[in-house]
Short mmCIF file of C-alpha atoms in Angstrom, two decimals:
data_model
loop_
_atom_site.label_atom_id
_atom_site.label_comp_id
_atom_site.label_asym_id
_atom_site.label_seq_id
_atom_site.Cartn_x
_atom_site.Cartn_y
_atom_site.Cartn_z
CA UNK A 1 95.97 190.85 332.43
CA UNK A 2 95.77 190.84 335.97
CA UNK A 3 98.95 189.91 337.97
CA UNK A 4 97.38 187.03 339.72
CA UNK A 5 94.02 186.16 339.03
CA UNK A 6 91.45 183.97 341.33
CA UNK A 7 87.90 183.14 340.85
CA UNK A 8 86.76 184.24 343.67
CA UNK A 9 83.69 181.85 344.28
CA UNK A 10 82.41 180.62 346.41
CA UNK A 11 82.89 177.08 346.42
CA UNK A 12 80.12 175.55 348.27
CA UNK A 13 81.42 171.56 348.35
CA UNK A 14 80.16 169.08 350.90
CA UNK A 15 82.51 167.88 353.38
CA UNK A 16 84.64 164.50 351.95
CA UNK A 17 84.42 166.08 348.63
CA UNK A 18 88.02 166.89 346.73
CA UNK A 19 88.31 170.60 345.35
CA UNK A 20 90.53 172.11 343.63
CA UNK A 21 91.31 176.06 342.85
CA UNK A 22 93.43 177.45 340.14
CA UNK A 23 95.45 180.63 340.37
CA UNK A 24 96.87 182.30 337.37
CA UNK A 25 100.31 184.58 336.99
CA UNK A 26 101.43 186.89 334.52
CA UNK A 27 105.00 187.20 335.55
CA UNK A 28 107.19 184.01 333.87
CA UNK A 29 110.14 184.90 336.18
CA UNK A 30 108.60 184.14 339.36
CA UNK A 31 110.16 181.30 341.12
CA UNK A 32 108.13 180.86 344.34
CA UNK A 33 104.42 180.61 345.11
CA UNK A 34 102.67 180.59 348.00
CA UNK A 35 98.81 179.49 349.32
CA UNK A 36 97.49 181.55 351.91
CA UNK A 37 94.41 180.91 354.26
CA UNK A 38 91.89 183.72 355.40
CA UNK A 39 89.23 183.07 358.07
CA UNK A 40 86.48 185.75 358.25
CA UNK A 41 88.19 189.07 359.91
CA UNK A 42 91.19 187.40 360.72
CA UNK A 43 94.86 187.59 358.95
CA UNK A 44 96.32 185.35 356.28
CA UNK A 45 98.50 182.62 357.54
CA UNK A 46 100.58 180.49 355.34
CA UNK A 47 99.48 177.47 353.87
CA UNK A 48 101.61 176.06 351.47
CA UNK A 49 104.76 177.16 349.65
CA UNK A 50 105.52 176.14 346.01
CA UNK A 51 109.16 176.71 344.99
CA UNK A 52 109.32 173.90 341.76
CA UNK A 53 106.79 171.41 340.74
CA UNK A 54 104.54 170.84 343.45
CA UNK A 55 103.95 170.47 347.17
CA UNK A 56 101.80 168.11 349.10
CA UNK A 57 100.92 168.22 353.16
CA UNK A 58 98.74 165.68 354.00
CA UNK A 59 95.25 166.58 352.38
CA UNK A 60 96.41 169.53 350.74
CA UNK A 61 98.24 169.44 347.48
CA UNK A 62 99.97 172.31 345.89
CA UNK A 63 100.99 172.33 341.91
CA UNK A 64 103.08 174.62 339.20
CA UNK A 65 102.45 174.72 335.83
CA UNK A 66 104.75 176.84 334.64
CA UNK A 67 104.14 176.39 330.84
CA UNK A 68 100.90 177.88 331.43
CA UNK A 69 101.44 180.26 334.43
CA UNK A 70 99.49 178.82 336.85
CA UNK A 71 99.35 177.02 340.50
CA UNK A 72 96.61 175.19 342.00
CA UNK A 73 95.68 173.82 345.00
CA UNK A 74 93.61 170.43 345.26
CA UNK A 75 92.01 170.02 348.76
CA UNK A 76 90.55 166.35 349.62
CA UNK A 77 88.39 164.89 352.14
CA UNK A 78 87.16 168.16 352.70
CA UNK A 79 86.45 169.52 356.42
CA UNK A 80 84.07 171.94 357.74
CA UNK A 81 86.76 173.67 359.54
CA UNK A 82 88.52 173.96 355.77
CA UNK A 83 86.06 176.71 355.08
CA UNK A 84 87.69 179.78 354.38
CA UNK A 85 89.35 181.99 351.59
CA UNK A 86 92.14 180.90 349.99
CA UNK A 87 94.33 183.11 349.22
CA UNK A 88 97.34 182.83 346.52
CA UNK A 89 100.55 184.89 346.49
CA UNK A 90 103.58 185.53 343.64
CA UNK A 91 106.61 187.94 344.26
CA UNK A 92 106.93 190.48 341.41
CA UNK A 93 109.87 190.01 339.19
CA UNK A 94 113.00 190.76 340.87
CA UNK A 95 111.54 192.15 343.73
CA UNK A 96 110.38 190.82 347.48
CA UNK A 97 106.60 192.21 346.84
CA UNK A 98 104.27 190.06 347.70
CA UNK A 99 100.95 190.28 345.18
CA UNK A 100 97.89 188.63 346.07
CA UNK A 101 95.04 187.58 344.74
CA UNK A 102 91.45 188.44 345.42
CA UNK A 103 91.16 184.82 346.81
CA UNK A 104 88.74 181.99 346.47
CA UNK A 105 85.99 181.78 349.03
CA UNK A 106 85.40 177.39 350.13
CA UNK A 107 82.23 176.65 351.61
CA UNK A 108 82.04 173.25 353.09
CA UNK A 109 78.62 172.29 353.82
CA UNK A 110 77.45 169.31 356.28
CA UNK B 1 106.23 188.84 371.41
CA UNK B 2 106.62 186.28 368.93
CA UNK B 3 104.44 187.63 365.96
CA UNK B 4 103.70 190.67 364.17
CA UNK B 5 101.92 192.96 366.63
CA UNK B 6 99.78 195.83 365.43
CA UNK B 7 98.10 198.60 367.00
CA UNK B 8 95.63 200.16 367.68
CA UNK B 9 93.44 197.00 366.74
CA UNK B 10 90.56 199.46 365.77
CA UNK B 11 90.41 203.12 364.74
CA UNK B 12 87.53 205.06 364.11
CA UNK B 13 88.79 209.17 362.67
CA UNK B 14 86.86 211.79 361.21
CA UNK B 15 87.13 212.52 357.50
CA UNK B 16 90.37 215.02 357.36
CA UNK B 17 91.85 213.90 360.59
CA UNK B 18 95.56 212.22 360.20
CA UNK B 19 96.09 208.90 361.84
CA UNK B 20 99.41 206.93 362.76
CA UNK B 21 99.09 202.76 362.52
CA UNK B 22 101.90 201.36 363.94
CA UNK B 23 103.26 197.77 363.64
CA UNK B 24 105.85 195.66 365.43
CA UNK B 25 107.45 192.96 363.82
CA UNK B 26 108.81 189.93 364.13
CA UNK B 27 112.75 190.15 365.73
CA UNK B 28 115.16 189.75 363.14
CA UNK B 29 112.97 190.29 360.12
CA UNK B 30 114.12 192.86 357.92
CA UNK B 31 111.70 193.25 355.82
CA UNK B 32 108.35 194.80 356.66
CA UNK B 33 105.47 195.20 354.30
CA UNK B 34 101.92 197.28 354.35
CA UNK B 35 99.21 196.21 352.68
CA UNK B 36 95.49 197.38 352.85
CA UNK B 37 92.52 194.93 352.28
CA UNK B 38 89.01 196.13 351.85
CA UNK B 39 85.97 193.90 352.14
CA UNK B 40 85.77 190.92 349.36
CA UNK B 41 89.58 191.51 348.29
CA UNK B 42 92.89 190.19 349.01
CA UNK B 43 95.55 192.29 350.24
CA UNK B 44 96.49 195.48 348.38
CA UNK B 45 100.22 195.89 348.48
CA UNK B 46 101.45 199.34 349.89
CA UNK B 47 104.82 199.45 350.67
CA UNK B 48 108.40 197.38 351.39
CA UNK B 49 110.61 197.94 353.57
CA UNK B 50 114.14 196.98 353.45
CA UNK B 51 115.88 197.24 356.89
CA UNK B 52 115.26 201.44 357.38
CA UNK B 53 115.13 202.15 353.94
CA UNK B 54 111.81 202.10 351.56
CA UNK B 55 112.44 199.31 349.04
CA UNK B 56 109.74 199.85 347.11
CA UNK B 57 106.25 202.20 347.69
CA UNK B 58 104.73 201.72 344.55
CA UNK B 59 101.69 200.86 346.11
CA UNK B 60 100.98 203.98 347.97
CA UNK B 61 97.56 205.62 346.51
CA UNK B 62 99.05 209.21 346.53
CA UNK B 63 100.58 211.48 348.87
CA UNK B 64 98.20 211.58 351.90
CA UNK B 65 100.02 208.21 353.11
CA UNK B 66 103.52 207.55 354.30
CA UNK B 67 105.42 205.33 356.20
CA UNK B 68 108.77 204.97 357.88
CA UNK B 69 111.03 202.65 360.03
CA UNK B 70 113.82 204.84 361.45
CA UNK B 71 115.50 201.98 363.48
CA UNK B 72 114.70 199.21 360.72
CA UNK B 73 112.24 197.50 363.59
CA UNK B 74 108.94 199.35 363.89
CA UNK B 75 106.79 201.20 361.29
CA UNK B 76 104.53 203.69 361.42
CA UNK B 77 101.97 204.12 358.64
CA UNK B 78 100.95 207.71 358.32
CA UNK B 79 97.64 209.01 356.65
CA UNK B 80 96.74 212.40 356.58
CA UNK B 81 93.33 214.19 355.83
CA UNK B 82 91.79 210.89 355.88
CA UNK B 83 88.49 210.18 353.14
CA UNK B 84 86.15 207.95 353.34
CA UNK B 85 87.59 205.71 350.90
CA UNK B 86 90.58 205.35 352.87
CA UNK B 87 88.13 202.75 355.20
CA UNK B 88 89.87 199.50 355.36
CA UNK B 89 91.86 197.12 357.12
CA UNK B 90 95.80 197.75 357.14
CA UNK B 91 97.93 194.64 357.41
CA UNK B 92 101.54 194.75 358.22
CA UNK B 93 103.37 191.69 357.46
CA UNK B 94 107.07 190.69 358.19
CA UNK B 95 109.83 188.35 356.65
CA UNK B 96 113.40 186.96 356.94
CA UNK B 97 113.65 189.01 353.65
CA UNK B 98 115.73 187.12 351.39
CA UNK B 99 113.20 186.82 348.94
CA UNK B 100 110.82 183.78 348.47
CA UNK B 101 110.72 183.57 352.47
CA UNK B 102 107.24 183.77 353.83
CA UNK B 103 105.92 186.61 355.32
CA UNK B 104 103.90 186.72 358.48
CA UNK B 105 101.10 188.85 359.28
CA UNK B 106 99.84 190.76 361.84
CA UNK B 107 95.62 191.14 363.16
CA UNK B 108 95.55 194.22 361.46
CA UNK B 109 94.16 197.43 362.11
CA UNK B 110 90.11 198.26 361.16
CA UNK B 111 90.29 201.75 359.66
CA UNK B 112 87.16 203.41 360.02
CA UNK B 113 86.75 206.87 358.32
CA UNK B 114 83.66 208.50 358.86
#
């Protein structure tokens, strides 16, 4: 099993609509979580953190299941400008790496 | 500067030549990562830096590529006799480092083997 495991997409959603993308874990020890956004050749910038059960800014919603080893993230009212891939992030046990994802590619269509 | 500056933005070698990739980060950070992403993937972790010393370089693909930070600010990432599959963009990323903290990224640098 992968560390942490995206489907990669892509999500092609028109814009309003809610969407949500699931990111699975394989380490049980890790204790924060994070959401990154990618726009096409640029760098990942911070999104969300997730540090215990969940985390909501405005239309963006951030969740930890940690039963099942996995953290989502439910977009709604969905924007054009929301297109992008999303990328998410867990710290290996007892370290400070950073593992990533392959990411999820959102398409939000007019 | 108050991000994570890398440079050059864009390199384009010959296959064998040895490049230097250099990034500046963030004042006060002290820790410093590498990662590599190619087209259609997320980031590929490389190596951490701890202050000056390499916390972990697990990632490293073999022993063409190396890395340092002798004053615990700047790193150089250093690839010799480049291949073609060594094409890619190199991110450097900084952080607080107390673990959980996020880290920051730099623009990267376009790695163009040919």
């Amino acid at each position: 099993r992968k560390e942490v495991e995206q489907d990669p997409g892509p999500f092609n959603v028109p814009e309003g609509a809610t969407v949500a993308f699931n990111c699975t874990y394989s380490n049980s020890a890790s204790q924060s979580f994070f959401w990154y956004r990618q726009d096409c050749r640029k760098e990942p910038k911070l999104l969300m953190s997730v540090y215990s059960s969940g985390n909501e800014d405005g239309r963006f919603t951030a969740q930890l299941n940690r039963a099942s080893q996995y953290i989502s993230l439910l977009i709604r009212d969905s924007k054009l400008s929301d297109s992008a891939t999303y990328l998410c992030v867990v710290p290996a046990s007892g370290t400070y790496k950073y593992i990533f994802g392959t990411g999820t590619r959102l398409k939000v269509l007019a | 500067g108050a991000g994570v500056s890398q440079t050059p933005s864009n390199k384009v070698t010959e296959k064998g030549k040895y490049v230097e990739l250099r990034c500046d980060p963030i004042s006060g950070h002290t820790a410093l990562y590498w990662y590599r992403q190619s087209l259609g993937q997320g980031p590929e972790f490389l190596i951490y830096f701890q202050g000056t010393g390499a916390a972990d370089d697990s990632g490293l693909p073999n022993d063409r590529f190396f890395a340092v930070r002798p004053e615990g600010s700047v790193s150089t990432l250093k690839i010799q006799r480049t291949e073609r599959g060594d094409s890619a963009v190199y991110l450097c990323a900084s952080s607080s480092g107390t673990g959980g903290n996020e880290a920051f990224f730099g623009q990267g640098t376009r790695l163009t083997v040919v």
